[in-house]
Short mmCIF file of C-alpha atoms and ligand atoms in Angstrom, two decimals:
data_model
loop_
_atom_site.label_atom_id
_atom_site.label_comp_id
_atom_site.label_asym_id
_atom_site.label_seq_id
_atom_site.Cartn_x
_atom_site.Cartn_y
_atom_site.Cartn_z
CA UNK A 1 8.53 -2.18 15.83
CA UNK A 2 11.05 -4.60 14.97
CA UNK A 3 14.56 -2.57 15.16
CA UNK A 4 17.06 -4.97 12.83
CA UNK A 5 16.93 -7.58 10.46
CA UNK A 6 18.36 -7.62 6.95
CA UNK A 7 16.22 -6.50 3.60
CA UNK A 8 15.21 -6.73 0.38
CA UNK A 9 13.48 -4.59 -1.97
CA UNK A 10 12.21 -5.08 -5.79
CA UNK A 11 10.96 -1.98 -7.80
CA UNK A 12 8.39 -2.71 -10.67
CA UNK A 13 7.20 0.46 -12.03
CA UNK A 14 8.41 4.63 -12.66
CA UNK A 15 10.74 6.95 -11.66
CA UNK A 16 9.27 7.99 -8.48
CA UNK A 17 8.91 4.21 -7.64
CA UNK A 18 12.27 3.66 -7.43
CA UNK A 19 11.88 8.13 -6.00
CA UNK A 20 9.53 5.56 -2.82
CA UNK A 21 11.06 2.26 -2.93
CA UNK A 22 14.62 4.41 -1.25
CA UNK A 23 12.19 6.57 1.26
CA UNK A 24 10.89 3.01 3.32
CA UNK A 25 14.41 1.72 2.59
CA UNK A 26 15.87 4.72 3.81
CA UNK A 27 13.24 4.30 6.97
CA UNK A 28 14.26 0.95 8.10
CA UNK A 29 17.21 1.25 8.06
CA UNK A 30 16.56 4.61 10.83
CA UNK A 31 15.45 1.21 12.66
CA UNK A 32 18.12 -0.86 12.05
CA UNK A 33 17.15 -2.91 8.91
CA UNK A 34 20.59 -3.16 6.97
CA UNK A 35 19.58 -3.56 3.55
CA UNK A 36 20.44 -7.24 1.46
CA UNK A 37 20.20 -8.12 -3.09
CA UNK A 38 17.17 -10.44 -3.16
CA UNK A 39 19.53 -13.25 -2.90
CA UNK A 40 21.33 -12.73 -0.03
CA UNK A 41 18.17 -14.53 1.84
CA UNK A 42 17.13 -11.41 3.17
CA UNK A 43 14.05 -11.47 6.71
CA UNK A 44 11.93 -8.71 4.67
CA UNK A 45 11.97 -8.60 1.13
CA UNK A 46 9.85 -5.52 -0.07
CA UNK A 47 8.50 -5.57 -3.58
CA UNK A 48 7.13 -2.20 -5.25
CA UNK A 49 4.62 -2.38 -8.34
CA UNK A 50 3.43 -0.85 -11.09
CA UNK A 51 0.05 -1.67 -12.77
CA UNK A 52 0.37 0.72 -16.42
CA UNK A 53 -1.13 -3.05 -18.33
CA UNK A 54 -1.23 -6.19 -17.63
CA UNK A 55 1.87 -6.86 -17.96
CA UNK A 56 3.04 -5.09 -15.13
CA UNK A 57 0.55 -7.52 -12.72
CA UNK A 58 2.52 -10.55 -13.78
CA UNK A 59 5.89 -9.05 -13.59
CA UNK A 60 5.30 -8.53 -9.43
CA UNK A 61 3.72 -12.61 -8.58
CA UNK A 62 6.82 -13.84 -11.05
CA UNK A 63 8.96 -11.98 -8.42
CA UNK A 64 6.80 -13.02 -5.48
CA UNK A 65 8.02 -16.70 -6.63
CA UNK A 66 11.75 -15.84 -6.97
CA UNK A 67 12.26 -14.31 -3.79
CA UNK A 68 10.51 -17.32 -1.52
CA UNK A 69 13.58 -19.31 -3.74
CA UNK A 70 15.70 -17.15 -2.31
CA UNK A 71 14.09 -17.94 1.08
CA UNK A 72 10.69 -19.54 1.30
CA UNK A 73 10.69 -18.01 4.83
CA UNK A 74 10.44 -14.40 3.91
CA UNK A 75 8.50 -11.74 4.43
CA UNK A 76 6.99 -10.83 1.87
CA UNK A 77 5.53 -7.91 1.36
CA UNK A 78 3.82 -5.85 -1.65
CA UNK A 79 3.21 -2.26 -2.27
CA UNK A 80 2.78 0.67 -5.10
CA UNK A 81 0.08 0.09 -8.03
CA UNK A 82 -1.01 -2.46 -8.86
CA UNK A 83 -1.14 -3.15 -4.43
CA UNK A 84 -3.88 -0.15 -4.19
CA UNK A 85 -5.81 -1.87 -7.26
CA UNK A 86 -5.62 -4.98 -6.65
CA UNK A 87 -4.87 -6.30 -2.58
CA UNK A 88 -6.77 -8.82 -2.84
CA UNK A 89 -4.92 -10.39 -6.37
CA UNK A 90 -2.07 -10.37 -4.22
CA UNK A 91 -2.88 -11.33 -0.89
CA UNK A 92 -3.23 -14.80 -2.76
CA UNK A 93 -1.02 -14.97 -3.80
CA UNK A 94 0.93 -17.71 -1.28
CA UNK A 95 3.80 -16.06 0.17
CA UNK A 96 2.60 -13.09 0.32
CA UNK A 97 2.38 -11.71 3.77
CA UNK A 98 2.03 -7.88 3.66
CA UNK A 99 0.14 -5.35 1.25
CA UNK A 100 0.34 -1.94 1.79
CA UNK A 101 -2.01 0.85 -0.11
CA UNK A 102 -0.55 3.82 -0.54
CA UNK A 103 -1.36 5.99 1.95
CA UNK A 104 0.27 2.77 4.18
CA UNK A 105 3.39 2.06 2.48
CA UNK A 106 5.21 5.47 4.40
CA UNK A 107 4.35 2.79 7.70
CA UNK A 108 5.63 0.08 7.50
CA UNK A 109 8.40 0.01 9.73
CA UNK A 110 4.85 0.54 12.36
CA UNK A 111 3.95 -2.42 10.59
CA UNK A 112 6.81 -4.76 10.86
CA UNK A 113 5.84 -6.36 14.27
CA UNK A 114 6.33 -10.15 13.96
CA UNK A 115 7.36 -11.73 10.35
CA UNK A 116 6.51 -15.36 11.41
CA UNK A 117 5.09 -15.95 7.90
CA UNK A 118 1.22 -16.65 7.76
CA UNK A 119 0.17 -20.01 7.95
CA UNK A 120 -2.00 -20.36 5.05
CA UNK A 121 -4.81 -18.20 3.13
CA UNK A 122 -4.80 -14.85 2.61
CA UNK A 123 -1.72 -12.26 3.38
CA UNK A 124 -3.29 -9.10 5.89
CA UNK A 125 -3.84 -6.42 3.74
CA UNK A 126 -3.59 -2.27 4.35
CA UNK A 127 -4.80 -0.64 1.99
CA UNK A 128 -7.17 2.46 2.71
CA UNK A 129 -9.06 4.26 0.23
CA UNK A 130 -7.86 5.83 -2.79
CA UNK A 131 -10.66 8.69 -2.17
CA UNK A 132 -8.90 9.29 1.07
CA UNK A 133 -5.64 9.43 0.42
CA UNK A 134 -3.89 13.53 1.00
CA UNK A 135 -0.42 13.59 2.62
CA UNK A 136 1.66 14.17 0.20
CA UNK A 137 5.53 12.17 1.28
CA UNK A 138 8.17 13.19 0.15
CA UNK A 139 11.42 11.56 -0.96
CA UNK A 140 14.08 10.46 -3.85
CA UNK A 141 15.63 8.34 -4.94
CA UNK A 142 19.66 7.05 -3.73
CA UNK A 143 21.73 3.38 -4.84
CA UNK A 144 22.78 5.42 -7.90
CA UNK A 145 25.02 7.78 -6.61
CA UNK A 146 25.09 9.71 -10.20
CA UNK A 147 21.40 10.08 -10.61
CA UNK A 148 18.90 10.59 -8.63
CA UNK A 149 14.79 11.03 -9.15
CA UNK A 150 13.08 13.77 -6.84
CA UNK A 151 9.46 13.25 -6.03
CA UNK A 152 7.99 17.47 -6.53
CA UNK A 153 4.06 15.30 -6.74
CA UNK A 154 2.09 12.62 -6.58
CA UNK A 155 -1.65 10.97 -7.77
CA UNK A 156 -3.64 12.60 -11.13
CA UNK A 157 -6.66 14.79 -11.39
CA UNK A 158 -7.28 14.01 -15.26
CA UNK A 159 -8.56 10.69 -15.77
CA UNK A 160 -7.79 10.03 -18.68
CA UNK A 161 -10.17 7.80 -20.26
CA UNK A 162 -6.99 4.92 -20.57
CA UNK A 163 -5.23 5.37 -17.17
CA UNK A 164 -5.88 3.94 -13.71
CA UNK A 165 -2.95 5.60 -11.90
CA UNK A 166 -5.11 8.52 -10.52
CA UNK A 167 -6.96 5.17 -8.87
CA UNK A 168 -3.64 2.96 -7.46
CA UNK A 169 -2.07 7.15 -6.84
CA UNK A 170 -5.31 9.27 -6.22
CA UNK A 171 -6.00 12.89 -6.33
CA UNK A 172 -3.40 15.90 -8.10
CA UNK A 173 -0.51 16.66 -4.53
CA UNK A 174 2.40 18.13 -4.37
CA UNK A 175 4.09 19.70 -0.54
CA UNK A 176 5.63 23.13 -0.02
CA UNK A 177 8.12 24.43 -2.39
CA UNK A 178 10.42 24.71 1.32
CA UNK A 179 10.31 21.06 1.20
CA UNK A 180 10.75 19.74 -2.32
CA UNK A 181 13.96 22.10 -2.02
CA UNK A 182 15.34 20.24 0.84
CA UNK A 183 14.17 16.94 0.10
CA UNK A 184 17.00 18.26 -2.76
CA UNK A 185 19.56 20.13 -0.47
CA UNK A 186 19.24 16.41 1.42
CA UNK A 187 19.64 14.12 -2.44
CA UNK A 188 22.61 17.20 -3.29
CA UNK A 189 24.35 15.98 0.23
CA UNK A 190 24.01 12.41 -1.21
CA UNK A 191 25.78 13.14 -3.86
CA UNK A 192 23.32 13.40 -6.85
CA UNK A 193 25.13 14.70 -9.19
CA UNK A 194 21.82 14.95 -11.93
CA UNK A 195 18.04 15.72 -10.06
CA UNK A 196 15.09 13.89 -12.37
CA UNK A 197 11.88 15.73 -10.74
CA UNK A 198 9.59 12.77 -11.19
CA UNK A 199 5.81 12.51 -9.82
CA UNK A 200 2.38 11.65 -11.94
CA UNK A 201 1.44 14.55 -13.43
CA UNK A 202 4.01 16.91 -12.35
CA UNK A 203 2.96 20.99 -13.58
CA UNK A 204 0.01 20.32 -11.33
CA UNK A 205 2.77 20.51 -8.80
CA UNK A 206 1.73 23.61 -6.17
CA UNK A 207 -1.31 23.62 -7.82
CA UNK A 208 -2.77 23.53 -4.26
CA UNK A 209 -0.89 25.74 -2.13
CA UNK A 210 -0.69 28.65 -5.17
CA UNK A 211 2.70 28.20 -5.92
CA UNK A 212 4.21 26.72 -9.67
CA UNK A 213 6.58 24.75 -11.45
CA UNK A 214 8.23 27.81 -12.17
CA UNK A 215 8.77 28.99 -9.21
CA UNK A 216 9.69 25.87 -8.24
CA UNK A 217 12.34 25.14 -10.94
CA UNK A 218 13.80 28.97 -11.04
CA UNK A 219 14.56 28.07 -7.12
CA UNK A 220 15.88 24.25 -7.18
CA UNK A 221 18.27 26.55 -9.99
CA UNK A 222 20.24 28.31 -7.54
CA UNK A 223 20.77 25.60 -4.93
CA UNK A 224 24.33 24.66 -4.97
CA UNK A 225 26.76 21.81 -3.14
CA UNK A 226 28.17 19.71 -6.22
CA UNK A 227 24.79 20.00 -8.02
CA UNK A 228 25.02 20.53 -11.29
CA UNK A 229 22.19 18.58 -13.80
CA UNK A 230 18.11 18.87 -13.68
CA UNK A 231 16.05 17.23 -16.10
CA UNK A 232 12.10 17.54 -15.60
CA UNK A 233 11.42 13.79 -16.61
CA UNK A 234 7.67 13.68 -17.93
CA UNK A 235 4.90 17.08 -18.13
CA UNK A 236 1.57 17.20 -19.80
CA UNK A 237 1.81 19.33 -22.83
CA UNK A 238 -1.00 21.37 -22.01
CA UNK A 239 0.85 22.74 -18.44
CA UNK A 240 4.51 22.95 -20.02
CA UNK A 241 4.09 26.71 -20.85
CA UNK A 242 6.07 29.42 -22.77
CA UNK A 243 7.80 30.43 -19.51
CA UNK A 244 8.79 27.17 -18.00
CA UNK A 245 10.42 26.64 -21.98
CA UNK A 246 12.24 30.14 -21.13
CA UNK A 247 13.61 29.84 -17.93
CA UNK A 248 14.84 26.38 -19.12
CA UNK A 249 16.56 27.88 -21.85
CA UNK A 250 18.89 30.54 -19.75
CA UNK A 251 19.71 27.83 -17.41
CA UNK A 252 22.42 26.35 -17.02
CA UNK A 253 21.38 23.86 -14.31
CA UNK A 254 18.68 23.31 -16.39
CA UNK A 255 18.80 20.10 -19.13
CA UNK A 256 17.93 21.34 -22.62
CA UNK A 257 15.52 17.99 -22.56
CA UNK A 258 11.92 17.34 -22.25
CA UNK A 259 9.92 14.40 -21.57
CA UNK A 260 6.10 14.93 -23.16
CA UNK A 261 4.26 12.26 -23.99
CA UNK A 262 1.49 13.75 -27.00
CA UNK A 263 -0.66 9.92 -26.65
CA UNK A 264 -2.32 10.01 -30.12
CA UNK A 265 -1.84 12.85 -33.22
CA UNK A 266 -5.81 12.52 -34.56
CA UNK A 267 -7.89 15.45 -32.69
CA UNK A 268 -11.07 12.53 -33.02
CA UNK A 269 -8.90 10.10 -30.65
CA UNK A 270 -7.05 12.62 -28.13
CA UNK A 271 -11.18 13.12 -26.77
CA UNK A 272 -11.27 9.95 -26.74
CA UNK A 273 -8.98 9.91 -24.40
CA UNK A 274 -9.83 12.96 -22.89
CA UNK A 275 -6.75 14.35 -22.92
CA UNK A 276 -6.88 17.39 -22.20
CA UNK A 277 -4.91 19.96 -25.31
CA UNK A 278 -4.89 18.71 -28.63
CA UNK A 279 -2.92 18.28 -32.20
CA UNK A 280 -2.03 21.74 -32.70
CA UNK A 281 -0.88 22.36 -28.49
CA UNK A 282 1.16 19.63 -29.07
CA UNK A 283 3.11 21.23 -32.11
CA UNK A 284 3.27 24.11 -31.07
CA UNK A 285 5.65 23.13 -27.84
CA UNK A 286 7.42 21.62 -29.91
CA UNK A 287 8.59 24.46 -33.06
CA UNK A 288 8.36 26.86 -29.11
CA UNK A 289 10.96 23.96 -28.01
CA UNK A 290 12.81 24.60 -31.29
CA UNK A 291 13.05 28.12 -31.39
CA UNK A 292 14.68 28.53 -28.22
CA UNK A 293 16.76 24.84 -28.30
CA UNK A 294 17.57 23.89 -31.78
CA UNK A 295 19.19 20.58 -30.91
CA UNK A 296 16.86 20.78 -27.30
CA UNK A 297 16.46 16.68 -26.70
CA UNK A 298 12.67 15.91 -27.41
CA UNK A 299 10.21 12.65 -25.96
CA UNK A 300 7.48 11.71 -26.78
CA UNK A 301 5.32 8.93 -24.89
CA UNK A 302 3.05 7.36 -27.30
CA UNK A 303 0.06 4.86 -27.34
CA UNK A 304 -1.74 2.18 -29.78
CA UNK A 305 -3.95 0.47 -30.58
CA UNK A 306 -6.88 1.88 -29.19
CA UNK A 307 -10.67 1.83 -28.97
CA UNK A 308 -12.13 3.13 -32.29
CA UNK A 309 -8.55 4.14 -33.92
CA UNK A 310 -8.99 2.84 -36.91
CA UNK A 311 -6.03 2.57 -40.10
CA UNK A 312 -6.38 5.92 -41.04
CA UNK A 313 -7.16 7.49 -37.43
CA UNK A 314 -3.67 5.71 -36.81
CA UNK A 315 -2.39 7.03 -40.46
CA UNK A 316 -2.58 10.92 -38.74
CA UNK A 317 -0.72 10.44 -35.73
CA UNK A 318 1.90 8.12 -37.25
CA UNK A 319 2.10 11.50 -40.42
CA UNK A 320 1.93 14.04 -37.45
CA UNK A 321 4.56 12.67 -35.66
CA UNK A 322 6.80 12.16 -38.62
CA UNK A 323 6.04 16.34 -39.11
CA UNK A 324 7.65 17.33 -35.81
CA UNK A 325 11.08 17.77 -35.00
CA UNK A 326 11.09 15.77 -31.93
CA UNK A 327 14.19 13.07 -30.91
CA UNK A 328 12.84 9.19 -29.77
CA UNK A 329 9.08 8.41 -29.04
CA UNK A 330 8.64 5.67 -25.90
CA UNK A 331 5.23 3.81 -28.33
CA UNK A 332 3.16 1.96 -25.47
CA UNK A 333 0.13 -0.80 -26.44
CA UNK A 334 -3.40 -0.08 -25.57
CA UNK A 335 -4.13 -2.61 -22.58
CA UNK A 336 -7.55 -2.57 -21.29
CA UNK A 337 -6.92 -1.42 -17.92
CA UNK A 338 -10.23 -2.34 -15.40
CA UNK A 339 -12.63 0.76 -14.25
CA UNK A 340 -11.36 3.32 -16.90
CA UNK A 341 -13.62 4.36 -18.99
CA UNK A 342 -12.30 3.26 -22.40
CA UNK A 343 -13.61 0.35 -21.36
CA UNK A 344 -17.09 1.37 -22.56
CA UNK A 345 -16.14 2.36 -26.37
CA UNK A 346 -16.73 0.07 -28.43
CA UNK A 347 -14.63 -0.20 -31.29
CA UNK A 348 -12.08 -2.75 -30.47
CA UNK A 349 -8.55 -2.96 -32.29
CA UNK A 350 -6.97 -5.97 -32.89
CA UNK A 351 -3.93 -7.32 -30.19
CA UNK A 352 -2.34 -8.08 -34.19
CA UNK A 353 -2.88 -4.38 -35.48
CA UNK A 354 -1.50 -3.01 -32.06
CA UNK A 355 1.59 -4.89 -32.36
CA UNK A 356 1.66 -4.07 -36.08
CA UNK A 357 1.75 -0.33 -35.40
CA UNK A 358 3.71 -0.41 -32.15
CA UNK A 359 6.22 -1.53 -33.92
CA UNK A 360 6.23 0.95 -37.00
CA UNK A 361 6.21 3.78 -34.81
CA UNK A 362 9.20 2.17 -32.56
CA UNK A 363 11.11 1.80 -36.45
CA UNK A 364 10.41 5.39 -36.57
CA UNK A 365 11.54 6.27 -33.51
CA UNK A 366 14.67 5.15 -34.17
CA UNK A 367 14.62 7.06 -37.42
CA UNK A 368 14.19 10.61 -35.82
CA UNK A 369 16.73 9.33 -32.48
CA UNK A 370 19.59 9.07 -35.18
CA UNK A 371 18.19 13.03 -36.80
CA UNK A 372 18.76 13.89 -33.36
CA UNK A 373 21.53 11.98 -32.43
CA UNK A 374 23.82 13.49 -36.45
CA UNK A 375 23.11 16.86 -35.56
CA UNK A 376 25.95 16.23 -32.57
CA UNK A 377 28.48 14.28 -34.56
CA UNK A 378 31.74 16.00 -34.83
CA UNK A 379 31.27 18.16 -32.45
CA UNK A 380 32.32 18.28 -28.17
CA UNK A 381 30.05 17.66 -25.43
CA UNK A 382 29.74 17.31 -22.41
CA UNK A 383 28.24 13.81 -20.53
CA UNK A 384 27.94 13.13 -16.79
CA UNK A 385 28.82 9.21 -17.15
CA UNK A 386 27.63 6.73 -14.69
CA UNK A 387 27.05 3.39 -14.88
CA UNK A 388 29.39 0.78 -16.99
CA UNK A 389 27.27 -2.17 -19.84
CA UNK A 390 29.81 -3.54 -21.18
CA UNK A 391 32.84 -4.84 -19.78
CA UNK A 392 35.42 -1.61 -21.77
CA UNK A 393 32.30 1.28 -22.27
CA UNK A 394 30.93 3.45 -20.34
CA UNK A 395 27.07 4.74 -20.31
CA UNK A 396 26.09 8.62 -19.69
CA UNK A 397 23.86 11.66 -21.62
CA UNK A 398 24.37 14.24 -23.01
CA UNK A 399 22.66 17.48 -21.94
CA UNK A 400 20.72 16.70 -25.05
CA UNK A 401 20.13 13.09 -23.59
CA UNK A 402 21.75 12.23 -26.89
CA UNK A 403 23.78 8.70 -25.34
CA UNK A 404 27.03 8.53 -25.36
CA UNK A 405 29.44 5.01 -24.77
CA UNK A 406 33.09 6.22 -24.08
CA UNK A 407 36.42 3.86 -23.60
CA UNK A 408 35.52 3.31 -19.50
CA UNK A 409 39.90 4.02 -18.45
CA UNK A 410 39.56 7.35 -19.85
CA UNK A 411 36.76 8.92 -17.87
CA UNK A 412 35.20 8.79 -14.08
CA UNK A 413 32.56 7.61 -12.77
CA UNK A 414 30.52 9.93 -11.89
CA UNK A 415 32.20 13.18 -12.59
CA UNK A 416 30.58 15.88 -15.91
CA UNK A 417 33.58 15.13 -18.84
CA UNK A 418 33.83 16.89 -22.42
CA UNK A 419 33.62 14.02 -25.50
CA UNK A 420 33.95 13.83 -29.38
CA UNK A 421 30.88 12.36 -30.53
CA UNK A 422 32.65 10.45 -32.89
CA UNK A 423 30.47 7.94 -34.78
CA UNK A 424 26.56 6.31 -33.75
CA UNK A 425 26.49 2.97 -32.72
CA UNK A 426 22.70 1.26 -33.76
CA UNK A 427 22.09 0.37 -30.51
CA UNK A 428 20.75 3.66 -30.20
CA UNK A 429 23.98 5.26 -28.39
CA UNK A 430 27.19 7.07 -29.89
CA UNK A 431 30.64 6.56 -29.07
CA UNK A 432 32.84 8.97 -27.86
CA UNK A 433 36.41 10.20 -26.79
CA UNK A 434 37.52 12.12 -23.94
CA UNK A 435 38.72 15.28 -25.87
S1 SF4 B 1 -2.63 13.20 -17.28
FE1 SF4 B 1 -3.56 11.00 -18.15
S2 SF4 B 1 -2.62 9.52 -18.36
FE2 SF4 B 1 -0.88 10.65 -17.23
S3 SF4 B 1 -1.26 9.71 -15.34
FE3 SF4 B 1 -3.07 11.76 -15.39
S4 SF4 B 1 -4.55 10.44 -15.30
FE4 SF4 B 1 -2.67 8.87 -16.62
#
């Protein structure tokens, strides 16, 4: 292994990818590599990719080209879901030197033996069979002192009709509660104030060794050392038990905020998507959360334009979501992915129709968000101050996932401050002031 040199990282995609980039970065820094920015002529560039949509693939290709503009002799390594799914396509991109799969990415330090760029032709491919991937490599994101993405689970056994993640990340697996607590303690020691439990299907935590997500969150709740908040990033409705909701309702550290993928409000479409619940179960989860935590933040993933989604099933989805007391939507437009069973469904929805439906649900999301935010106006909320995105304002979130902006000179970063929530800004946040 080459010791020493400079390395830059670029991460595309989900929270899990950010936690894994940090894990690889820590491995390389233990090997003497110094982390630099992409425009500081790094010796090595590591691009961690996503492959959820076509767009994700092209973003990766664009970033390879940008990296080479900044340093034509940089050794380019591509990891992540796109690398596991389409290694040849990436290796053929001019300038790519090494492509690593889901298992191999954590061995990167041992693969950096010769940083000389490949003369021409295909980059080197080290991508194993996804079926062989069994190891769970724990990790957490660092570099953003306030909020840390803690990897608690990886892979998925569900094989929903539109999804390539099981093909990119393998079967569901997780570490033990003890291992996960060790990672959490490490993140807390590095200053994390908020930990977001992250994975692919985190409700599956502990399935292989008889442990459970509920047991894990109970143990995390007991940790001290300066951790103030936990969030459960995204959890399948059929794995979100009433016990978990009850525990979060009682806990002072687990935030009253849930993100629950719905994907469709039509039971026929849910069945075609091979989802493991129907709309009645979804509604019962939302209603139970509202009973226990009336103002909790509830986020919903929804896909528009899935094959067979005729006007009436889309109307069902729209009306179903409109009837739910939820807080915001993440709206995705269906995108054909190789080797998914959805490709076998004939009734393809025109792209323009998909985009129109996406727009309608984004407007509905703004309405829901406004209703959610209005619950807190005129009241005092505890906000964990995170990052600034504009010269005078700095932002943070309340426990119920209300995004709040406050004058930068009145608060300190990475601290929890009581703020009076005053007015809603059309850009999707609330103006607050120190109380
Ligand atoms: S639950 Fe379905 S959508 Fe989610 S990662 Fe697994 S296969 Fe994909």
